[in-house]
Tab-separated table of C-alpha atoms and ligand atoms in Angstrom:
chain	number	residue	atom	x	y	z
A	1	MET	CA	-35.069	191.608	-16.378
A	2	LYS	CA	-32.591	192.550	-13.665
A	3	VAL	CA	-31.889	190.281	-10.704
A	4	PRO	CA	-29.481	191.824	-8.218
A	5	LEU	CA	-27.600	189.500	-5.892
A	6	LEU	CA	-29.295	191.245	-3.011
A	7	ASP	CA	-32.050	193.867	-3.017
A	8	LEU	CA	-32.033	195.783	0.261
A	9	GLN	CA	-34.381	198.443	-1.104
A	10	ALA	CA	-37.082	195.804	-1.528
A	11	GLN	CA	-36.742	194.897	2.136
A	12	TYR	CA	-36.693	198.533	3.251
A	13	ALA	CA	-39.897	199.215	1.394
A	14	THR	CA	-41.678	196.717	3.700
A	15	ILE	CA	-40.474	198.315	6.965
A	16	ARG	CA	-39.802	201.949	6.057
A	17	ASP	CA	-42.278	203.559	8.502
A	18	ASP	CA	-41.093	201.474	11.460
A	19	VAL	CA	-37.437	202.157	10.725
A	20	ARG	CA	-38.033	205.891	10.467
A	21	ALA	CA	-39.978	205.919	13.737
A	22	ALA	CA	-37.162	204.021	15.453
A	23	VAL	CA	-34.518	206.428	14.169
A	24	ASP	CA	-36.641	209.401	15.321
A	25	ARG	CA	-36.975	207.814	18.734
A	26	VAL	CA	-33.184	207.686	19.103
A	27	PHE	CA	-32.741	211.302	17.980
A	28	GLU	CA	-35.325	212.403	20.519
A	29	THR	CA	-33.284	210.793	23.326
A	30	GLN	CA	-29.913	212.023	21.944
A	31	HIS	CA	-28.336	208.889	23.430
A	32	PHE	CA	-26.293	207.444	20.629
A	33	VAL	CA	-23.954	204.899	22.201
A	34	LEU	CA	-24.756	201.892	24.427
A	35	SER	CA	-28.184	203.250	25.363
A	36	GLY	CA	-31.402	201.585	26.416
A	37	GLU	CA	-31.929	200.606	22.774
A	38	VAL	CA	-28.690	198.604	22.817
A	39	LYS	CA	-29.617	196.960	26.138
A	40	ALA	CA	-33.080	196.046	24.822
A	41	LEU	CA	-31.584	194.579	21.644
A	42	GLU	CA	-29.088	192.588	23.717
A	43	GLU	CA	-31.932	191.075	25.747
A	44	GLU	CA	-34.019	190.290	22.677
A	45	LEU	CA	-31.076	188.796	20.856
A	46	ALA	CA	-29.950	186.656	23.788
A	47	ARG	CA	-33.484	185.239	23.943
A	48	TYR	CA	-33.513	184.666	20.182
A	49	CYS	CA	-30.155	182.903	20.286
A	50	GLN	CA	-31.000	180.797	23.369
A	51	THR	CA	-28.168	182.279	25.449
A	52	LYS	CA	-28.089	184.072	28.789
A	53	TYR	CA	-26.116	187.108	27.681
A	54	ALA	CA	-25.581	189.214	24.578
A	55	ILE	CA	-23.064	192.023	24.273
A	56	GLY	CA	-23.323	194.505	21.413
A	57	CYS	CA	-20.137	195.672	19.683
A	58	ALA	CA	-19.022	197.611	16.628
A	59	SER	CA	-18.822	194.847	14.017
A	60	GLY	CA	-18.691	191.099	13.438
A	61	SER	CA	-14.913	191.383	13.064
A	62	ASP	CA	-14.669	193.001	16.512
A	63	ALA	CA	-17.016	190.371	17.963
A	64	LEU	CA	-14.479	187.705	16.929
A	65	LEU	CA	-11.563	189.699	18.259
A	66	LEU	CA	-13.288	190.370	21.592
A	67	ALA	CA	-14.358	186.727	21.939
A	68	LEU	CA	-10.811	185.511	21.369
A	69	MET	CA	-9.484	188.114	23.836
A	70	SER	CA	-11.987	186.866	26.364
A	71	CYS	CA	-10.638	183.332	25.857
A	72	GLY	CA	-7.165	184.688	26.637
A	73	VAL	CA	-5.783	184.208	23.140
A	74	ALA	CA	-2.463	186.050	22.911
A	75	GLU	CA	0.950	186.089	21.308
A	76	GLY	CA	2.244	182.637	20.393
A	77	ASP	CA	-1.077	180.820	20.867
A	78	GLU	CA	-2.855	178.812	18.177
A	79	VAL	CA	-6.499	178.884	17.116
A	80	ILE	CA	-7.940	176.182	14.920
A	81	THR	CA	-10.259	177.376	12.177
A	82	THR	CA	-11.406	176.905	8.600
A	83	PRO	CA	-9.603	178.392	5.605
A	84	PHE	CA	-12.866	178.752	3.682
A	85	SER	CA	-14.355	181.900	5.192
A	86	PHE	CA	-14.309	185.672	5.165
A	87	PHE	CA	-10.948	187.264	5.967
A	88	ALA	CA	-12.022	188.485	9.438
A	89	THR	CA	-12.131	184.894	10.740
A	90	ALA	CA	-8.380	184.593	10.440
A	91	SER	CA	-7.385	188.230	10.979
A	92	ALA	CA	-9.024	188.215	14.426
A	93	ILE	CA	-6.513	185.528	15.357
A	94	THR	CA	-3.424	187.140	13.854
A	95	ARG	CA	-4.235	190.591	15.239
A	96	LEU	CA	-3.747	189.067	18.679
A	97	GLY	CA	-0.345	187.698	17.667
A	98	ALA	CA	-1.705	184.159	17.577
A	99	ARG	CA	-1.420	181.684	14.724
A	100	PRO	CA	-4.385	180.389	12.727
A	101	VAL	CA	-4.159	176.620	12.243
A	102	PHE	CA	-6.302	175.794	9.253
A	103	VAL	CA	-8.252	172.537	9.073
A	104	ASP	CA	-9.887	171.603	5.802
A	105	ILE	CA	-13.645	171.612	5.169
A	106	GLU	CA	-16.272	168.954	4.446
A	107	GLU	CA	-16.869	168.796	0.690
A	108	ARG	CA	-20.623	169.056	0.916
A	109	THR	CA	-21.321	171.663	3.641
A	110	TYR	CA	-18.184	173.785	3.148
A	111	ASN	CA	-17.793	173.870	6.957
A	112	ILE	CA	-14.792	172.743	8.996
A	113	ASP	CA	-14.411	168.950	9.026
A	114	PRO	CA	-14.683	167.872	12.694
A	115	ALA	CA	-12.873	164.601	11.928
A	116	GLN	CA	-9.665	166.490	11.070
A	117	ILE	CA	-9.553	168.817	14.084
A	118	GLU	CA	-8.077	166.632	16.806
A	119	LYS	CA	-4.805	166.008	15.001
A	120	ALA	CA	-4.327	169.779	14.665
A	121	ILE	CA	-4.499	170.337	18.435
A	122	THR	CA	-1.238	171.147	20.214
A	123	GLU	CA	-0.408	172.436	23.697
A	124	LYS	CA	-0.646	175.935	22.212
A	125	THR	CA	-4.250	175.563	21.035
A	126	LYS	CA	-6.351	178.162	22.855
A	127	ALA	CA	-9.618	178.000	20.926
A	128	ILE	CA	-11.462	176.305	18.078
A	129	MET	CA	-13.323	178.631	15.757
A	130	PRO	CA	-15.843	176.970	13.416
A	131	VAL	CA	-17.624	179.180	10.891
A	132	HIS	CA	-21.279	178.516	10.039
A	133	LEU	CA	-20.807	179.307	6.399
A	134	TYR	CA	-23.654	180.430	4.136
A	135	GLY	CA	-26.153	180.055	7.007
A	136	GLN	CA	-25.660	176.409	7.965
A	137	CYS	CA	-24.065	175.397	11.263
A	138	ALA	CA	-20.896	173.382	11.293
A	139	ASP	CA	-21.377	169.839	12.564
A	140	MET	CA	-21.232	170.865	16.226
A	141	ASN	CA	-21.762	167.632	18.223
A	142	PRO	CA	-18.284	166.196	17.567
A	143	LEU	CA	-16.802	169.657	18.119
A	144	ILE	CA	-18.533	170.088	21.460
A	145	GLU	CA	-17.413	166.623	22.530
A	146	LEU	CA	-13.819	167.454	21.602
A	147	SER	CA	-13.975	170.866	23.277
A	148	GLU	CA	-15.212	169.351	26.535
A	149	ARG	CA	-12.766	166.440	26.447
A	150	ARG	CA	-9.719	168.623	25.684
A	151	GLY	CA	-10.856	171.711	27.630
A	152	ILE	CA	-10.606	174.032	24.640
A	153	PRO	CA	-13.291	176.745	24.208
A	154	ILE	CA	-15.278	177.085	20.992
A	155	VAL	CA	-15.802	180.524	19.454
A	156	GLU	CA	-18.517	180.268	16.804
A	157	ASP	CA	-18.178	182.602	13.868
A	158	ALA	CA	-21.917	182.821	13.289
A	159	ALA	CA	-21.690	186.056	11.260
A	160	GLN	CA	-23.653	184.458	8.406
A	161	ALA	CA	-25.936	182.283	10.466
A	162	ILE	CA	-28.243	184.142	12.805
A	163	GLY	CA	-31.237	181.864	13.460
A	164	ALA	CA	-29.521	178.759	12.048
A	165	GLU	CA	-29.821	175.603	14.156
A	166	ASP	CA	-27.939	172.384	14.652
A	167	ARG	CA	-30.241	169.747	16.159
A	168	ARG	CA	-32.658	172.424	17.410
A	169	ARG	CA	-29.961	174.463	19.085
A	170	ARG	CA	-29.362	177.951	17.821
A	171	ALA	CA	-26.130	179.211	16.243
A	172	GLY	CA	-24.188	181.147	18.857
A	173	SER	CA	-25.463	178.980	21.735
A	174	LEU	CA	-23.600	175.840	20.704
A	175	GLY	CA	-20.079	176.816	21.640
A	176	THR	CA	-18.592	178.864	24.487
A	177	ILE	CA	-19.086	182.214	22.720
A	178	GLY	CA	-20.959	183.086	19.517
A	179	CYS	CA	-20.232	186.035	17.237
A	180	PHE	CA	-22.621	187.804	14.877
A	181	SER	CA	-22.324	190.521	12.267
A	182	PHE	CA	-24.996	193.093	11.423
A	183	TYR	CA	-23.274	194.245	8.266
A	184	PRO	CA	-26.144	195.525	6.042
A	185	SER	CA	-26.065	192.524	3.685
A	186	LYS	CA	-26.453	190.011	6.516
A	187	SER	CA	-29.778	188.253	7.090
A	188	LEU	CA	-30.279	190.603	10.041
A	189	GLY	CA	-28.498	193.692	8.746
A	190	GLY	CA	-28.186	197.155	10.284
A	191	ALA	CA	-27.778	200.550	8.678
A	192	GLY	CA	-23.998	200.369	8.952
A	193	ASP	CA	-21.548	198.241	10.882
A	194	GLY	CA	-22.538	196.375	14.015
A	195	GLY	CA	-21.925	193.119	15.811
A	196	MET	CA	-22.999	191.012	18.778
A	197	ILE	CA	-21.357	188.462	21.036
A	198	VAL	CA	-23.501	185.886	22.857
A	199	THR	CA	-22.641	183.501	25.643
A	200	SER	CA	-24.212	181.724	28.598
A	201	ASP	CA	-21.015	181.924	30.630
A	202	LEU	CA	-21.139	184.669	33.250
A	203	GLU	CA	-17.362	185.121	33.457
A	204	HIS	CA	-17.074	185.625	29.689
A	205	ALA	CA	-20.064	188.014	29.744
A	206	ARG	CA	-18.428	190.135	32.453
A	207	ARG	CA	-15.112	190.193	30.634
A	208	LEU	CA	-16.712	191.037	27.305
A	209	HIS	CA	-18.621	193.923	28.844
A	210	MET	CA	-15.289	195.322	30.000
A	211	LEU	CA	-13.343	194.516	26.868
A	212	ARG	CA	-15.695	196.456	24.569
A	213	VAL	CA	-15.146	199.684	26.578
A	214	HIS	CA	-11.363	199.776	26.878
A	215	GLY	CA	-11.355	197.146	29.590
A	216	GLU	CA	-13.140	199.510	31.974
A	217	GLU	CA	-14.664	197.855	35.045
A	218	THR	CA	-15.979	201.008	36.643
A	219	LYS	CA	-15.687	204.485	35.135
A	220	TYR	CA	-12.017	205.315	34.436
A	221	HIS	CA	-10.788	202.160	36.200
A	222	HIS	CA	-9.314	199.756	33.666
A	223	LYS	CA	-8.823	196.178	34.663
A	224	VAL	CA	-7.509	195.056	31.272
A	225	VAL	CA	-6.708	196.685	27.950
A	226	GLY	CA	-9.715	196.366	25.696
A	227	LEU	CA	-11.061	198.100	22.583
A	228	ASN	CA	-13.460	200.863	21.820
A	229	SER	CA	-16.070	198.634	20.229
A	230	ARG	CA	-19.561	199.710	21.124
A	231	LEU	CA	-22.823	199.311	19.279
A	232	ASP	CA	-24.591	202.553	18.285
A	233	SER	CA	-28.148	203.156	19.466
A	234	LEU	CA	-29.240	203.910	15.883
A	235	GLN	CA	-28.075	200.459	14.801
A	236	ALA	CA	-29.793	198.814	17.761
A	237	ALA	CA	-33.030	200.646	17.054
A	238	VAL	CA	-33.038	199.592	13.394
A	239	LEU	CA	-32.143	196.019	14.291
A	240	ARG	CA	-34.972	195.897	16.826
A	241	VAL	CA	-37.406	196.731	14.033
A	242	LYS	CA	-36.002	193.912	11.906
A	243	LEU	CA	-35.559	191.159	14.504
A	244	PRO	CA	-39.288	190.316	14.826
A	245	HIS	CA	-39.339	189.718	11.030
A	246	LEU	CA	-36.278	187.473	11.006
A	247	ASP	CA	-38.075	184.118	11.243
A	248	GLU	CA	-40.526	185.003	8.476
A	249	TRP	CA	-37.571	186.186	6.331
A	250	ILE	CA	-35.695	182.935	7.006
A	251	ALA	CA	-38.771	180.892	6.066
A	252	ALA	CA	-38.994	182.878	2.823
A	253	ARG	CA	-35.310	182.269	2.065
A	254	GLN	CA	-35.839	178.549	2.671
A	255	ARG	CA	-38.794	178.527	0.259
A	256	LYS	CA	-36.678	180.269	-2.390
A	257	ALA	CA	-33.962	177.670	-1.892
A	258	GLN	CA	-36.445	174.800	-2.337
A	259	GLN	CA	-37.879	176.484	-5.374
A	260	TYR	CA	-34.415	176.772	-6.934
A	261	GLU	CA	-33.850	173.067	-6.352
A	262	LEU	CA	-37.074	172.138	-8.109
A	263	MET	CA	-36.401	174.538	-10.939
A	264	PHE	CA	-32.867	173.174	-11.471
A	265	LEU	CA	-34.235	169.638	-11.443
A	266	ASP	CA	-36.957	170.562	-13.983
A	267	ALA	CA	-34.320	172.196	-16.165
A	268	GLY	CA	-32.371	168.927	-16.241
A	269	LEU	CA	-29.261	170.505	-14.762
A	270	SER	CA	-28.412	167.992	-12.020
A	271	GLU	CA	-25.330	166.803	-13.921
A	272	GLU	CA	-23.803	170.255	-14.254
A	273	VAL	CA	-25.037	172.064	-11.179
A	274	GLN	CA	-24.685	170.753	-7.668
A	275	MET	CA	-27.242	172.066	-5.173
A	276	PRO	CA	-26.449	173.126	-1.577
A	277	PHE	CA	-26.412	170.200	0.839
A	278	VAL	CA	-28.498	170.536	4.010
A	279	ARG	CA	-27.290	168.281	6.783
A	280	PRO	CA	-30.077	166.282	8.492
A	281	GLY	CA	-31.022	168.082	11.698
A	282	ALA	CA	-29.879	171.452	10.391
A	283	ARG	CA	-31.938	174.633	10.086
A	284	HIS	CA	-30.123	176.212	7.152
A	285	ILE	CA	-31.114	179.872	6.927
A	286	PHE	CA	-29.822	180.242	3.345
A	287	HIS	CA	-27.964	183.426	3.990
A	288	GLN	CA	-26.420	182.435	0.651
A	289	PHE	CA	-27.641	179.980	-1.954
A	290	VAL	CA	-24.423	178.520	-3.295
A	291	ILE	CA	-24.212	176.194	-6.277
A	292	ARG	CA	-21.214	174.220	-7.433
A	293	VAL	CA	-20.092	173.769	-11.038
A	294	ALA	CA	-16.961	172.570	-12.804
A	295	ALA	CA	-13.968	174.841	-12.060
A	296	ASP	CA	-13.354	175.552	-15.777
A	297	GLN	CA	-16.992	176.686	-16.236
A	298	ARG	CA	-17.559	178.776	-13.094
A	299	ASP	CA	-16.168	182.115	-14.247
A	300	ALA	CA	-17.695	181.841	-17.726
A	301	LEU	CA	-21.062	181.115	-16.103
A	302	ARG	CA	-20.591	184.187	-13.913
A	303	ASN	CA	-19.874	186.318	-16.964
A	304	HIS	CA	-22.938	184.937	-18.698
A	305	LEU	CA	-25.072	185.870	-15.696
A	306	ARG	CA	-23.505	189.334	-15.562
A	307	GLU	CA	-24.259	189.879	-19.269
A	308	ASN	CA	-27.862	189.070	-18.491
A	309	GLU	CA	-27.989	191.447	-15.504
A	310	ILE	CA	-28.050	188.703	-12.905
A	311	GLY	CA	-25.945	189.243	-9.800
A	312	SER	CA	-23.735	186.458	-8.432
A	313	ASP	CA	-20.590	186.302	-6.343
A	314	VAL	CA	-17.879	183.956	-5.184
A	315	TYR	CA	-17.554	183.459	-1.430
A	316	TYR	CA	-14.537	183.088	-1.380
A	317	PRO	CA	-12.187	182.910	-4.339
A	318	VAL	CA	-8.930	182.696	-2.316
A	319	PRO	CA	-8.883	180.409	0.718
A	320	LEU	CA	-7.375	182.068	3.770
A	321	HIS	CA	-4.277	179.845	3.930
A	322	LEU	CA	-3.294	181.123	0.467
A	323	GLN	CA	-3.780	184.828	1.183
A	324	GLU	CA	-0.649	186.838	0.515
A	325	CYS	CA	-0.581	188.329	4.014
A	326	PHE	CA	-0.511	184.824	5.503
A	327	ALA	CA	2.394	183.542	3.367
A	328	TYR	CA	4.519	183.570	6.528
A	329	LEU	CA	2.356	180.734	7.891
A	330	GLY	CA	3.982	178.493	5.282
A	331	TYR	CA	0.921	176.910	3.675
A	332	ARG	CA	1.131	175.858	0.044
A	333	GLU	CA	-1.392	175.186	-2.690
A	334	GLY	CA	-2.580	171.606	-2.295
A	335	ASP	CA	-2.377	171.627	1.520
A	336	LEU	CA	-6.135	171.980	2.008
A	337	PRO	CA	-7.633	170.543	-1.158
A	338	ALA	CA	-11.339	170.592	-0.315
A	339	SER	CA	-11.218	174.327	0.448
A	340	GLU	CA	-9.165	175.021	-2.659
A	341	ARG	CA	-11.657	173.123	-4.852
A	342	ALA	CA	-14.609	174.939	-3.281
A	343	ALA	CA	-12.944	178.296	-3.951
A	344	LYS	CA	-12.780	177.408	-7.665
A	345	GLU	CA	-16.190	175.766	-8.052
A	346	THR	CA	-18.765	177.642	-5.965
A	347	LEU	CA	-21.059	180.462	-7.021
A	348	ALA	CA	-23.661	182.328	-4.933
A	349	LEU	CA	-26.958	183.138	-6.645
A	350	PRO	CA	-29.532	185.753	-5.637
A	351	VAL	CA	-31.611	184.677	-2.613
A	352	TYR	CA	-33.691	186.981	-0.431
A	353	PRO	CA	-37.275	187.085	0.782
A	354	GLU	CA	-38.435	189.558	-1.854
A	355	LEU	CA	-36.992	187.621	-4.824
A	356	THR	CA	-39.908	186.844	-7.145
A	357	ASP	CA	-40.789	183.578	-8.901
A	358	GLU	CA	-40.227	185.317	-12.232
A	359	GLN	CA	-36.738	186.406	-11.202
A	360	GLN	CA	-35.861	182.886	-10.058
A	361	ASP	CA	-37.199	181.454	-13.318
A	362	TYR	CA	-35.063	183.907	-15.218
A	363	VAL	CA	-31.919	182.967	-13.257
A	364	VAL	CA	-32.401	179.243	-13.835
A	365	ASN	CA	-33.291	179.739	-17.515
A	366	LYS	CA	-30.125	181.724	-18.082
A	367	ILE	CA	-28.055	179.048	-16.376
A	368	ALA	CA	-29.778	176.375	-18.491
A	369	GLU	CA	-29.016	178.455	-21.600
A	370	PHE	CA	-25.324	178.572	-20.632
A	371	PHE	CA	-25.077	174.813	-20.227
A	372	SER	CA	-27.087	173.959	-23.335
A	373	ALA	CA	-24.658	176.088	-25.345
A	374	ILE	CA	-21.786	174.086	-23.863
A	375	ARG	CA	-23.545	170.801	-24.637
A	376	ALA	CA	-24.226	171.898	-28.206
A	377	GLY	CA	-20.523	172.891	-28.534
A	378	GLU	CA	-19.457	169.479	-27.245
A	379	THR	CA	-21.765	167.621	-29.635
A	380	GLN	CA	-20.450	169.655	-32.526
A	381	ALA	CA	-16.843	168.941	-31.513
A	382	GLN	CA	-17.616	165.222	-31.294
A	383	GLY	CA	-19.242	165.372	-34.733
A	384	CYS	CA	-16.099	166.946	-36.165
A	385	ALA	CA	-13.880	164.341	-34.540
A	386	THR	CA	-15.779	161.351	-36.036
B	401	LIG	C1	-17.945	184.536	8.232
B	401	LIG	C2	-17.763	185.985	8.592
B	401	LIG	N1	-17.001	186.287	9.647
B	401	LIG	C3	-16.843	187.556	10.049
B	401	LIG	C4	-17.417	188.612	9.377
B	401	LIG	C5	-17.111	190.013	9.802
B	401	LIG	O1	-18.244	190.780	10.079
B	401	LIG	P1	-18.204	192.365	9.885
B	401	LIG	O2	-18.217	192.658	8.441
B	401	LIG	O3	-19.449	192.827	10.603
B	401	LIG	O4	-16.980	192.880	10.553
B	401	LIG	C6	-18.247	188.320	8.262
B	401	LIG	C7	-18.971	189.340	7.499
B	401	LIG	O5	-18.612	190.264	6.900
B	401	LIG	C8	-18.404	186.984	7.851
B	401	LIG	O6	-19.128	186.666	6.781
């Protein structure tokens, strides 16, 4: 049996006719950039995310960049964020000449630890950027309280968390600005790159509309220097086909996650394999199902899965503060221990709506096989020693 980490063809098979009709519709109009399709998607997405405005852009990476630009982040400023994320989280900050200030994560959720943020704030802090990793929101209440008390905006990196909730409030609506990615592997994925910025703040919405088209306020009149970062109509049309399915897909992902938990329990693996932790009050969309194992077993387990044609991945093996390109920031190994441990111990397993019970069974059986071989080896070694 083969179990890919993600099977986009299985999803496409369920919506093929609608996607093709949507693509045809765009070709008939010959409007390919920032058309009515984009506007309609923006309205639908703002409603879905419980915000007043949504602004389409070229990618999740650009969404972060534009959001920080809208907050006025520039040369010499600081932005507080997590080191346990995709590279774009930090590069959006450094591309503006600002400095990422990394705050360690909570052991169980892998998200930024709110208790450690305040001591990282300086007079240069221009924004706080939590990441809702794997599809679960960071613990936002303390962050919102801090943001209001210290007057520092929050830019949510919600690239992995569309539809996630913290205490019934949707990802993207919790901070000042929320950023999403429509990279094809995302829970709401396009047919190429795409991104969206959401906010309920009119001033930010106005600025963001300008910033994504070279800072243009009216045609050929540029108020600020922005980017060319527009969402294509083809992407918007495809995403509009998928958006109405998103909640049913999230529910299916959640069922798969529960099923994994029961299967791991049945297989007697609770000692060796730690399950994802869902914070009370959270709607975890399980963009990724990430287990945790001992650091010296993780890569061997990955190889074992690969040999058995099971996909898995590590998100992310090198925390951002230890990336070569950020050496100039002066962080050293040991500075952010929870993130460094997570980078060595976590492993993402296949999770998607179309994953079958048989495939899940196979994944768990192969993991059980791996650990029973280790146990047998240990018993044998003990036998030799006595
Ligand atoms: C946490 C996080 N931030 C930012 C991004 C960047 O999004 P994109 O690939 O659309 O530029 C991604 C996804 O790739 C991500 O997972």
